[in-house]
């Protein structure tokens, strides 16, 4: 067994990942970047981050750094080709129309006690089911997609990402890592539409564990159109999709590809003290680069099916990082859940089982290493030493895959864990607890 323990709530660095995985950081956007800056290197992998593969991609991300000015750590281990998952940044902002909130907007701008039920979403696809035109998708979605510019490490406009308009009230969905530094420092955040108009944005709420954030752009509500929300559960591997965002600061960029895989466990995060993000991802070969994070992944009916959040890159000796056709998006179903919670309460919750787990060395399950007193696991009868092999018939082979499977649910859901205890297999039902994050 690995000697590190992992709690399903605190999410420290995870073992069982095939390679060193990095957070792509906010892309520098204060000025037009040069070609040389586009090709700046990312931090080289650390020896301690490399562990044997228990599960195919993905792996762990390290903390975000500005894309245009990362430190070089020398060729060393970077000379070894390996997959490094990079959180690709996009971010987005959309507009809002005049809207009377139930509470004082001066105290809680953008909040709504009814969540998504209290705002005007677009649920009907704008295009026909048999549409085969990427150009038609771009025409429909570009007015709904925005570039996000945020303060970063004390630099005004030092980070850029992407996002999209969620509703007619001016709520914008993006990745948490796009605006996280600005949120912590009370920095300025702006969104820029396809016509280069800028609007000030405020943060309604954000989730570190799901890497999602909701912004409020009151002044743009009557100027931008919300995107239609679809379903990722109906996607098929091989189906065409389109990614829209601001890669490398290049706003209103459209790329296309296919769905490469579904339900791909991807772990992103930073230092051990930080919460990691777990994505039950839609994998795509549509070109996604730093600056794309937070932007929409769209089907050919013009419906948002995911939020582009991570990419894999080849750790070449030069340290160059960019798209190699392996990108990951947060499913739109999770976006709905998290956005609804944020609109209601200004914060999001995620489910936990109340146990610390470690990956079994054989890669055939996840060992319960400690059960939290009074937590869901103890109430359900889970014991230290149990080896979890499945969750609701979904095979789990390491701690990240178990946590991703858990976080695909919501607090209060009851899941069935198939565990081995004393050489015998049994099913144990667990009602998931909740934690804010």
PDB file of N, CA and C in Angstrom, residues 145 193 267 274 288 320 400:
ATOM      1  N   UNK A 145     -20.094  33.697 -25.048  1.00  0.00           N
ATOM      2  CA  UNK A 145     -18.804  33.360 -24.450  1.00  0.00           C
ATOM      3  C   UNK A 145     -18.001  34.630 -24.204  1.00  0.00           C
ATOM      4  N   UNK A 193     -16.686  40.860 -23.874  1.00  0.00           N
ATOM      5  CA  UNK A 193     -17.513  40.110 -24.814  1.00  0.00           C
ATOM      6  C   UNK A 193     -16.853  40.024 -26.182  1.00  0.00           C
ATOM      7  N   UNK A 267      -7.740  14.565 -11.477  1.00  0.00           N
ATOM      8  CA  UNK A 267      -7.470  15.252 -10.217  1.00  0.00           C
ATOM      9  C   UNK A 267      -6.630  16.481 -10.489  1.00  0.00           C
ATOM     10  N   UNK A 274      -3.739  22.702   0.106  1.00  0.00           N
ATOM     11  CA  UNK A 274      -4.900  23.143  -0.649  1.00  0.00           C
ATOM     12  C   UNK A 274      -5.831  21.984  -0.931  1.00  0.00           C
ATOM     13  N   UNK A 288      -7.449  22.653 -26.651  1.00  0.00           N
ATOM     14  CA  UNK A 288      -7.642  23.456 -25.446  1.00  0.00           C
ATOM     15  C   UNK A 288      -6.264  23.818 -24.922  1.00  0.00           C
ATOM     16  N   UNK A 320       8.138  23.328 -23.183  1.00  0.00           N
ATOM     17  CA  UNK A 320       6.991  23.921 -23.843  1.00  0.00           C
ATOM     18  C   UNK A 320       5.738  23.147 -23.476  1.00  0.00           C
ATOM     19  N   UNK A 400      -8.128   8.436  -6.003  1.00  0.00           N
ATOM     20  CA  UNK A 400      -8.758   9.473  -6.826  1.00  0.00           C
ATOM     21  C   UNK A 400     -10.021   8.992  -7.535  1.00  0.00           C
TER      22      UNK A 400
END
